[in-house]
Amino acid sequence: MARARIILHVDMDAFYAAVEVHDDPDLAGQPLIIGHRGPRGVVSTCSYEARRFGVRSAMPSVTAERLCPRAVWLPGRMERYVEVSRAIRSIFDEFTPTVEPLSIDEAFLDMTGIARTLEAGRDAAWQLKERIRERQGLTASVGVAPNKFLAKVGSDLEKPDGLVVISEDDVPARLWPLPVERLWGVGPKTATRLHERGVRTIGDVLRVSETSLREVLGASGAVHIRALARGEDDRPVEPDRDAKSISEERTYASDLTDPDVIDRALLQRAEGVARELRREKLVARTVHIKVRTGDFTTWTRAHTLAAPTDLAEVIVAAARELFQQRIDLGGRGVRLLGVGVDGLEPAATRQATLFTDPAEDRARRAALAADAVRKRLGAAALVRARLLEPRRGGPEEPPEASSPPTVD
Ligand code: TTP
Ligand code: MG
């Protein structure tokens, strides 16, 4: 028999809000909402105090304002959350080499062979929580189980600051009473169709006939959902799968129309992507942009470079060209703007050609120096001169619903 696995799922509590409270303790105990107010705003997340009023992630800000009029609102500081996320990831690395990050505040850790039993897994989880608390002043919730699915269920059961172990023996008591929506792959539509057949809890999945399940999910879906309901899941924890692309995009509270502002936004996104490339010691061969107008028309356009790069200058030049040559806004403003790269390869493989172009060599050394300063002083320390030019009465970049560079 295969050795029983020990899997941890770690999920930070109210992550963006908790970071803000940590950095400004005056916010402690208050309903705090991270997001932009106004008709187009959405809630990124909120403190548990705000959740008591019914405020939730992804809720329109107007609804949140109605539910909790006295909440404190903050726009969010993505750079800071990414910084904390990296610090937490490096704590994960101290526990096991097998870490699969799922999002900015969530990861699976495979502790098989490191912790011998689920109880030893619980001890490790406790130490992990303590280390995050000591170093970052934040709480995490952790699930410990023989597989990913049960670990993920466990981390959510006693949030915030939870620690739940789910063994195979605990499945009837802890898993079966939960709503069927908690099963991976059961979205709202599937859930409605299951409800119609009397399936409301995970336990009901095992009580209802296989035929009923097949009507909703098909033959293989029925097999899959039954296995999950029994608490079975053999997917491996996949450590840091090789990045296939890196991108950064923003949605704007009001559509961008000024070409200068759009240009600056392109440069900022290119900067973020280039920085991430250098951090990951990668270079990219293809640059792409994504543009969405207020009426939700969306374009993606890509350009392959002559040589792979990790420089913002090269990326923004390609992005500008794509924007100017390949997109016809037809007078509409830009609601969403993204810059990304793919065709990634390790930077080291092109050492031979790296320093042949003197202009590129200079730009590269400047970028690496800037990365080093930024690392020491924090992200806000250095902004490219172009971003600071007075805008002849032009507006500052408007508030953004920001997202970290995503790597997939
Ligand atoms: P979550 O882990 O889903 O939420 P959370 O950490 O804020 O709260 P919980 O205690 O329930 O885990 O997401 C992590 C961060 O990702 C969250 O702090 C903000 C961001 N986020 C968004 O920006 N928009 C969203 O719709 C969601 C779900 C999260
Ligand atoms: Mg979280």
Short mmCIF file of C-alpha atoms and ligand atoms in Angstrom, two decimals:
data_model
loop_
_atom_site.label_atom_id
_atom_site.label_comp_id
_atom_site.label_asym_id
_atom_site.label_seq_id
_atom_site.Cartn_x
_atom_site.Cartn_y
_atom_site.Cartn_z
CA MET A 1 0.00 0.00 0.00
CA ALA A 2 1.20 3.49 -0.78
CA ARG A 3 2.41 5.38 2.25
CA ALA A 4 -0.24 7.63 3.78
CA ARG A 5 0.43 11.25 2.93
CA ILE A 6 0.50 14.26 5.26
CA ILE A 7 -0.77 17.35 3.43
CA LEU A 8 -1.18 20.86 4.85
CA HIS A 9 -3.33 23.56 3.31
CA VAL A 10 -2.49 27.03 4.61
CA ASP A 11 -4.73 30.04 4.00
CA MET A 12 -4.06 33.45 5.54
CA ASP A 13 -7.00 35.04 7.37
CA ALA A 14 -8.56 38.15 5.78
CA PHE A 15 -5.19 38.57 4.13
CA TYR A 16 -5.10 42.13 2.70
CA ALA A 17 -7.14 43.46 5.63
CA ALA A 18 -4.93 41.68 8.17
CA VAL A 19 -1.78 43.17 6.62
CA GLU A 20 -3.32 46.65 6.90
CA VAL A 21 -4.25 46.08 10.54
CA HIS A 22 -0.76 44.82 11.27
CA ASP A 23 0.80 47.92 9.70
CA ASP A 24 -1.64 50.29 11.43
CA PRO A 25 -2.83 48.83 14.75
CA ASP A 26 -5.37 51.67 15.09
CA LEU A 27 -7.45 49.68 12.61
CA ALA A 28 -7.68 46.67 14.93
CA GLY A 29 -11.19 45.66 15.92
CA GLN A 30 -12.87 47.84 13.29
CA PRO A 31 -14.84 46.76 10.27
CA LEU A 32 -12.28 47.31 7.52
CA ILE A 33 -12.92 46.91 3.80
CA ILE A 34 -10.21 46.72 1.16
CA GLY A 35 -11.52 48.00 -2.15
CA HIS A 36 -12.60 51.11 -3.97
CA ARG A 37 -15.84 52.78 -3.16
CA GLY A 38 -18.09 53.96 -5.94
CA PRO A 39 -20.39 52.47 -8.54
CA ARG A 40 -17.78 50.29 -10.23
CA GLY A 41 -15.87 49.29 -7.12
CA VAL A 42 -15.78 45.79 -5.71
CA VAL A 43 -14.67 44.51 -2.34
CA SER A 44 -11.30 42.72 -2.46
CA THR A 45 -11.66 41.48 1.08
CA CYS A 46 -12.66 42.71 4.53
CA SER A 47 -11.88 42.15 8.18
CA TYR A 48 -13.87 39.59 10.15
CA GLU A 49 -15.56 42.52 11.94
CA ALA A 50 -16.96 43.64 8.56
CA ARG A 51 -17.99 40.08 7.69
CA ARG A 52 -20.41 40.17 10.63
CA PHE A 53 -22.38 42.73 8.63
CA GLY A 54 -22.49 40.39 5.63
CA VAL A 55 -19.71 42.06 3.63
CA ARG A 56 -17.84 39.59 1.38
CA SER A 57 -15.07 39.46 -1.24
CA ALA A 58 -16.18 40.34 -4.79
CA MET A 59 -19.31 42.13 -3.54
CA PRO A 60 -20.12 45.45 -5.28
CA SER A 61 -18.86 48.28 -3.09
CA VAL A 62 -22.27 49.95 -3.08
CA THR A 63 -23.77 46.85 -1.46
CA ALA A 64 -20.98 46.75 1.12
CA GLU A 65 -21.51 50.43 1.91
CA ARG A 66 -25.17 49.77 2.52
CA LEU A 67 -24.51 46.73 4.73
CA CYS A 68 -21.79 48.39 6.79
CA PRO A 69 -21.91 52.19 6.52
CA ARG A 70 -19.35 52.78 9.27
CA ALA A 71 -16.62 50.58 7.81
CA VAL A 72 -13.16 52.02 7.20
CA TRP A 73 -12.19 51.69 3.50
CA LEU A 74 -8.66 51.33 2.16
CA PRO A 75 -7.70 51.01 -1.49
CA GLY A 76 -5.15 48.26 -0.98
CA ARG A 77 -1.36 48.16 -1.44
CA MET A 78 -0.56 45.32 -3.77
CA GLU A 79 3.21 45.69 -3.53
CA ARG A 80 3.03 45.25 0.22
CA TYR A 81 0.78 42.18 -0.01
CA VAL A 82 3.12 40.61 -2.54
CA GLU A 83 6.02 41.31 -0.21
CA VAL A 84 4.26 39.63 2.73
CA SER A 85 3.19 36.76 0.49
CA ARG A 86 6.81 36.12 -0.44
CA ALA A 87 7.90 36.25 3.19
CA ILE A 88 5.26 33.68 4.06
CA ARG A 89 6.29 31.48 1.15
CA SER A 90 9.82 31.45 2.42
CA ILE A 91 8.50 30.25 5.79
CA PHE A 92 6.72 27.39 3.96
CA ASP A 93 10.05 26.50 2.35
CA GLU A 94 11.53 26.05 5.81
CA PHE A 95 9.07 23.21 6.46
CA THR A 96 9.21 21.22 3.22
CA PRO A 97 10.62 21.48 -0.29
CA THR A 98 7.23 20.42 -1.69
CA VAL A 99 5.15 23.62 -1.68
CA GLU A 100 2.43 24.35 -4.21
CA PRO A 101 1.33 27.99 -4.03
CA LEU A 102 -2.30 28.43 -5.04
CA SER A 103 -2.77 32.15 -4.71
CA ILE A 104 -1.26 35.14 -2.98
CA ASP A 105 -2.21 33.81 0.47
CA GLU A 106 -2.67 30.08 0.07
CA ALA A 107 -0.55 26.99 -0.50
CA PHE A 108 -0.39 23.23 -0.17
CA LEU A 109 2.58 21.74 1.65
CA ASP A 110 3.42 18.06 1.36
CA MET A 111 4.94 16.98 4.69
CA THR A 112 4.98 13.25 3.89
CA GLY A 113 8.22 11.76 5.16
CA ILE A 114 8.84 14.85 7.30
CA ALA A 115 5.90 14.41 9.65
CA ARG A 116 5.26 10.71 10.21
CA THR A 117 1.65 10.87 11.36
CA LEU A 118 -1.27 13.26 11.10
CA GLU A 119 -0.64 14.21 14.73
CA ALA A 120 2.95 15.10 13.85
CA GLY A 121 1.43 17.07 10.95
CA ARG A 122 -0.67 18.95 13.48
CA ASP A 123 2.47 19.86 15.44
CA ALA A 124 4.15 21.09 12.26
CA ALA A 125 1.05 23.13 11.40
CA TRP A 126 1.08 24.69 14.84
CA GLN A 127 4.76 25.63 14.48
CA LEU A 128 4.08 27.04 11.04
CA LYS A 129 1.29 29.24 12.38
CA GLU A 130 3.54 30.41 15.20
CA ARG A 131 6.34 31.29 12.82
CA ILE A 132 3.99 33.33 10.63
CA ARG A 133 2.66 35.08 13.72
CA GLU A 134 6.15 35.86 15.06
CA ARG A 135 7.65 37.08 11.81
CA GLN A 136 4.71 38.73 10.10
CA GLY A 137 2.25 39.33 12.94
CA LEU A 138 -0.52 37.59 11.01
CA THR A 139 -2.77 34.59 11.55
CA ALA A 140 -3.21 31.69 9.17
CA SER A 141 -5.69 28.84 9.13
CA VAL A 142 -4.34 25.39 8.40
CA GLY A 143 -5.92 22.09 7.45
CA VAL A 144 -3.99 18.84 7.94
CA ALA A 145 -5.14 15.71 6.13
CA PRO A 146 -4.07 12.73 4.04
CA ASN A 147 -4.93 14.59 0.81
CA LYS A 148 -5.38 18.02 -0.77
CA PHE A 149 -9.15 18.07 -0.76
CA LEU A 150 -9.55 17.25 2.94
CA ALA A 151 -6.71 19.62 3.87
CA LYS A 152 -8.45 22.44 2.02
CA VAL A 153 -11.77 21.68 3.67
CA GLY A 154 -9.98 21.61 7.04
CA SER A 155 -8.32 25.00 6.67
CA ASP A 156 -11.72 26.59 6.14
CA LEU A 157 -13.59 24.91 9.00
CA GLU A 158 -12.41 27.02 11.93
CA LYS A 159 -11.30 30.26 10.32
CA PRO A 160 -9.83 32.59 11.49
CA ASP A 161 -6.71 31.25 13.26
CA GLY A 162 -7.94 27.68 12.75
CA LEU A 163 -6.09 24.39 12.90
CA VAL A 164 -8.12 21.35 11.89
CA VAL A 165 -6.92 17.81 11.29
CA ILE A 166 -9.17 15.60 9.18
CA SER A 167 -8.22 11.95 9.13
CA GLU A 168 -10.03 9.33 7.05
CA ASP A 169 -11.94 8.36 10.19
CA ASP A 170 -13.18 11.94 10.60
CA VAL A 171 -14.81 12.03 7.17
CA PRO A 172 -18.38 11.08 8.26
CA ALA A 173 -18.41 13.58 11.14
CA ARG A 174 -16.58 16.49 9.53
CA LEU A 175 -17.12 16.19 5.78
CA TRP A 176 -20.56 14.71 5.28
CA PRO A 177 -22.58 17.45 7.03
CA LEU A 178 -21.07 20.18 4.80
CA PRO A 179 -23.08 21.62 1.89
CA VAL A 180 -22.46 19.91 -1.43
CA GLU A 181 -21.16 23.24 -2.82
CA ARG A 182 -17.98 22.63 -0.87
CA LEU A 183 -16.97 19.86 -3.26
CA TRP A 184 -14.50 20.94 -5.88
CA GLY A 185 -16.18 21.30 -9.24
CA VAL A 186 -19.67 21.90 -7.84
CA GLY A 187 -20.60 25.44 -8.89
CA PRO A 188 -23.95 27.17 -8.30
CA LYS A 189 -25.65 25.64 -11.36
CA THR A 190 -24.57 22.09 -10.58
CA ALA A 191 -25.54 22.66 -6.96
CA THR A 192 -29.07 23.68 -7.95
CA ARG A 193 -29.48 20.56 -10.07
CA LEU A 194 -28.19 18.41 -7.23
CA HIS A 195 -30.54 20.10 -4.75
CA GLU A 196 -33.45 19.19 -7.07
CA ARG A 197 -32.44 15.55 -6.61
CA GLY A 198 -32.31 15.83 -2.84
CA VAL A 199 -28.53 16.23 -2.62
CA ARG A 200 -27.81 19.06 -0.21
CA THR A 201 -24.91 17.80 1.85
CA ILE A 202 -21.75 15.95 0.89
CA GLY A 203 -23.12 12.90 2.72
CA ASP A 204 -26.19 12.99 0.42
CA VAL A 205 -23.89 12.39 -2.56
CA LEU A 206 -23.25 8.87 -1.24
CA ARG A 207 -26.92 8.23 -0.47
CA VAL A 208 -28.46 9.22 -3.81
CA SER A 209 -28.48 6.77 -6.74
CA GLU A 210 -25.59 6.79 -9.17
CA THR A 211 -28.12 7.40 -11.97
CA SER A 212 -29.18 10.71 -10.43
CA LEU A 213 -25.57 11.80 -10.15
CA ARG A 214 -24.91 10.83 -13.75
CA GLU A 215 -27.85 12.90 -14.98
CA VAL A 216 -26.21 15.97 -13.52
CA LEU A 217 -22.50 15.24 -13.86
CA GLY A 218 -22.05 12.58 -16.53
CA ALA A 219 -20.46 9.20 -15.88
CA SER A 220 -16.95 10.30 -15.02
CA GLY A 221 -18.23 13.30 -13.03
CA ALA A 222 -20.35 10.95 -10.92
CA VAL A 223 -17.36 8.73 -10.14
CA HIS A 224 -15.25 11.80 -9.32
CA ILE A 225 -17.78 13.42 -6.98
CA ARG A 226 -18.35 10.16 -5.11
CA ALA A 227 -14.64 9.76 -4.51
CA LEU A 228 -14.43 13.29 -3.12
CA ALA A 229 -17.48 12.67 -0.94
CA ARG A 230 -15.70 9.62 0.50
CA GLY A 231 -12.79 11.95 1.24
CA GLU A 232 -10.56 10.43 -1.46
CA ASP A 233 -8.27 12.54 -3.62
CA ASP A 234 -4.94 11.37 -4.99
CA ARG A 235 -3.76 14.51 -6.73
CA PRO A 236 -0.13 15.22 -5.89
CA VAL A 237 1.15 18.49 -4.42
CA GLU A 238 2.97 19.99 -7.38
CA PRO A 239 5.79 22.25 -6.27
CA ASP A 240 6.05 25.57 -8.11
CA ARG A 241 5.15 24.42 -11.56
CA ASP A 242 7.34 26.11 -14.14
CA ALA A 243 5.89 29.48 -14.99
CA LYS A 244 4.48 29.62 -18.49
CA SER A 245 3.53 33.28 -18.48
CA ILE A 246 3.70 36.36 -16.29
CA SER A 247 1.24 39.20 -16.57
CA GLU A 248 -0.07 42.19 -14.71
CA GLU A 249 -3.35 43.92 -15.35
CA ARG A 250 -5.49 46.62 -13.80
CA THR A 251 -9.11 47.60 -14.00
CA TYR A 252 -9.78 51.33 -13.75
CA ALA A 253 -12.54 52.98 -11.82
CA SER A 254 -13.10 55.38 -14.72
CA ASP A 255 -12.14 54.64 -18.32
CA LEU A 256 -8.74 55.92 -19.45
CA THR A 257 -8.87 58.17 -22.49
CA ASP A 258 -5.76 60.38 -22.25
CA PRO A 259 -3.02 58.76 -24.40
CA ASP A 260 -0.36 59.91 -21.94
CA VAL A 261 -2.12 58.24 -19.03
CA ILE A 262 -2.55 55.05 -21.03
CA ASP A 263 1.11 55.15 -21.98
CA ARG A 264 2.13 55.53 -18.37
CA ALA A 265 -0.10 52.64 -17.39
CA LEU A 266 1.55 50.46 -20.06
CA LEU A 267 4.96 51.40 -18.66
CA GLN A 268 3.92 50.59 -15.11
CA ARG A 269 2.58 47.18 -16.08
CA ALA A 270 5.72 46.46 -18.13
CA GLU A 271 7.83 47.45 -15.12
CA GLY A 272 5.96 45.04 -12.88
CA VAL A 273 6.30 42.18 -15.36
CA ALA A 274 10.01 42.86 -16.00
CA ARG A 275 10.69 42.96 -12.28
CA GLU A 276 8.96 39.63 -11.80
CA LEU A 277 11.00 38.14 -14.67
CA ARG A 278 14.25 39.27 -13.09
CA ARG A 279 13.16 38.02 -9.70
CA GLU A 280 12.41 34.61 -11.19
CA LYS A 281 15.64 34.81 -13.24
CA LEU A 282 13.68 34.34 -16.45
CA VAL A 283 13.60 36.00 -19.84
CA ALA A 284 10.60 36.14 -22.15
CA ARG A 285 10.30 35.85 -25.88
CA THR A 286 6.74 37.07 -26.42
CA VAL A 287 4.98 40.22 -25.19
CA HIS A 288 1.22 40.43 -25.10
CA ILE A 289 -1.28 43.07 -24.11
CA LYS A 290 -4.89 42.85 -23.06
CA VAL A 291 -7.25 45.77 -23.49
CA ARG A 292 -10.88 46.04 -22.51
CA THR A 293 -13.14 49.00 -23.18
CA GLY A 294 -16.04 50.18 -21.05
CA ASP A 295 -18.46 48.13 -23.20
CA PHE A 296 -16.45 44.96 -22.42
CA THR A 297 -14.95 44.55 -25.88
CA THR A 298 -11.67 42.76 -25.17
CA TRP A 299 -8.55 42.42 -27.28
CA THR A 300 -5.42 40.41 -26.73
CA ARG A 301 -2.49 41.00 -29.07
CA ALA A 302 0.95 39.43 -29.01
CA HIS A 303 4.33 40.17 -30.49
CA THR A 304 7.38 37.92 -30.55
CA LEU A 305 10.68 39.65 -29.87
CA ALA A 306 13.88 39.21 -31.82
CA ALA A 307 15.61 38.11 -28.61
CA PRO A 308 14.22 37.20 -25.19
CA THR A 309 14.28 39.92 -22.54
CA ASP A 310 13.71 40.81 -18.91
CA LEU A 311 13.77 44.58 -19.47
CA ALA A 312 10.82 46.94 -19.04
CA GLU A 313 12.12 49.11 -21.90
CA VAL A 314 11.91 46.28 -24.38
CA ILE A 315 8.58 45.02 -23.08
CA VAL A 316 6.93 48.45 -23.07
CA ALA A 317 8.19 49.20 -26.59
CA ALA A 318 6.48 46.07 -27.87
CA ALA A 319 3.36 46.78 -25.80
CA ARG A 320 3.13 50.34 -27.15
CA GLU A 321 3.49 49.15 -30.70
CA LEU A 322 0.77 46.54 -30.20
CA PHE A 323 -1.50 49.12 -28.60
CA GLN A 324 -0.98 51.70 -31.32
CA GLN A 325 -0.93 49.43 -34.36
CA ARG A 326 -3.19 46.55 -33.52
CA ILE A 327 -6.07 47.99 -31.51
CA ASP A 328 -8.81 50.29 -32.68
CA LEU A 329 -10.59 51.74 -29.69
CA GLY A 330 -13.04 53.58 -31.93
CA GLY A 331 -13.12 56.49 -29.48
CA ARG A 332 -13.89 54.29 -26.47
CA GLY A 333 -11.98 54.58 -23.20
CA VAL A 334 -9.88 51.82 -21.69
CA ARG A 335 -11.37 50.04 -18.71
CA LEU A 336 -8.78 47.29 -18.29
CA LEU A 337 -5.17 47.24 -19.40
CA GLY A 338 -2.75 44.36 -19.05
CA VAL A 339 0.79 43.59 -20.15
CA GLY A 340 2.21 40.09 -20.07
CA VAL A 341 4.96 37.88 -21.37
CA ASP A 342 5.28 34.24 -22.30
CA GLY A 343 7.79 32.03 -24.04
CA LEU A 344 9.79 32.04 -20.81
CA GLU A 345 13.22 30.53 -20.38
CA PRO A 346 15.88 30.69 -17.69
CA ALA A 347 17.93 33.89 -17.98
CA ALA A 348 21.16 31.94 -17.63
CA THR A 349 20.83 30.09 -20.92
CA ARG A 350 21.45 33.25 -22.92
CA GLN A 351 24.44 34.56 -21.04
CA ALA A 352 26.50 34.43 -24.21
CA THR A 353 24.39 37.04 -26.01
CA LEU A 354 23.34 39.01 -22.96
CA PHE A 355 25.86 41.77 -22.97
CA THR A 356 26.49 42.22 -26.66
CA ASP A 357 24.27 45.28 -27.15
CA PRO A 358 25.81 48.14 -25.12
CA ALA A 359 22.50 50.04 -24.78
CA GLU A 360 20.75 46.94 -23.53
CA ASP A 361 23.65 46.18 -21.26
CA ARG A 362 23.33 49.63 -19.65
CA ALA A 363 19.55 49.32 -19.26
CA ARG A 364 19.96 45.91 -17.74
CA ARG A 365 22.56 47.00 -15.22
CA ALA A 366 20.37 49.96 -14.26
CA ALA A 367 17.42 47.65 -13.79
CA LEU A 368 19.39 45.23 -11.62
CA ALA A 369 20.71 48.13 -9.52
CA ALA A 370 17.17 49.43 -9.13
CA ASP A 371 15.98 45.96 -8.09
CA ALA A 372 18.68 45.88 -5.43
CA VAL A 373 17.73 49.32 -4.07
CA ARG A 374 14.07 48.43 -4.13
CA LYS A 375 14.82 45.28 -2.19
CA ARG A 376 16.58 47.27 0.49
CA LEU A 377 14.27 50.26 0.76
CA GLY A 378 10.92 48.84 -0.21
CA ALA A 379 9.05 49.05 -3.46
CA ALA A 380 8.04 52.70 -3.25
CA ALA A 381 11.64 53.89 -3.18
CA LEU A 382 12.22 53.92 -6.90
CA VAL A 383 9.93 54.94 -9.67
CA ARG A 384 11.12 55.51 -13.18
CA ALA A 385 11.48 59.22 -14.00
CA ARG A 386 8.83 59.01 -16.72
CA LEU A 387 6.24 58.18 -14.09
CA LEU A 388 7.03 61.30 -12.11
CA GLU A 389 6.93 63.82 -14.95
CA PRO A 390 4.39 66.56 -14.33
CA ARG A 391 1.36 65.77 -16.43
CA ARG A 392 0.48 69.27 -17.63
CA GLY A 393 -2.74 69.23 -15.66
CA GLY A 394 -3.38 65.62 -16.63
CA PRO A 395 -4.85 63.35 -14.00
CA GLU A 396 -2.87 61.00 -11.86
CA GLU A 397 -3.40 57.38 -12.57
CA PRO A 398 -6.87 56.82 -11.17
CA PRO A 399 -7.62 54.36 -8.42
CA GLU A 400 -7.25 50.81 -9.52
CA ALA A 401 -8.56 47.44 -8.62
CA SER A 402 -5.12 45.97 -8.53
CA SER A 403 -3.87 42.47 -9.03
CA PRO A 404 -0.40 41.12 -8.38
CA PRO A 405 1.63 39.84 -11.28
CA THR A 406 0.11 36.47 -11.96
CA VAL A 407 2.28 33.57 -12.88
CA ASP A 408 0.68 30.60 -14.57
P1 TTP B 1 -8.99 34.76 0.32
O1 TTP B 1 -8.04 33.79 0.98
O2 TTP B 1 -10.11 34.17 -0.47
O3 TTP B 1 -9.67 35.69 1.41
P2 TTP B 1 -9.05 36.34 2.72
O4 TTP B 1 -7.67 35.85 2.98
O5 TTP B 1 -9.20 37.81 2.62
O6 TTP B 1 -10.04 35.85 3.84
P3 TTP B 1 -10.19 34.38 4.45
O7 TTP B 1 -9.88 34.53 5.91
O8 TTP B 1 -11.60 33.99 4.20
O9 TTP B 1 -9.21 33.48 3.74
O10 TTP B 1 -8.20 35.72 -0.63
C1 TTP B 1 -6.90 36.21 -0.32
C2 TTP B 1 -6.76 37.64 -0.76
O11 TTP B 1 -7.02 37.74 -2.15
C3 TTP B 1 -7.74 38.57 -0.08
O12 TTP B 1 -7.24 39.08 1.16
C4 TTP B 1 -7.94 39.64 -1.11
C5 TTP B 1 -7.71 38.96 -2.43
N1 TTP B 1 -9.00 38.72 -3.09
C6 TTP B 1 -9.48 39.67 -3.98
O13 TTP B 1 -8.83 40.68 -4.25
N2 TTP B 1 -10.70 39.47 -4.57
C7 TTP B 1 -11.47 38.37 -4.32
O14 TTP B 1 -12.58 38.22 -4.87
C8 TTP B 1 -10.95 37.38 -3.40
C9 TTP B 1 -11.75 36.15 -3.09
C10 TTP B 1 -9.73 37.61 -2.82
MG MG B 2 -7.18 33.83 2.89
#
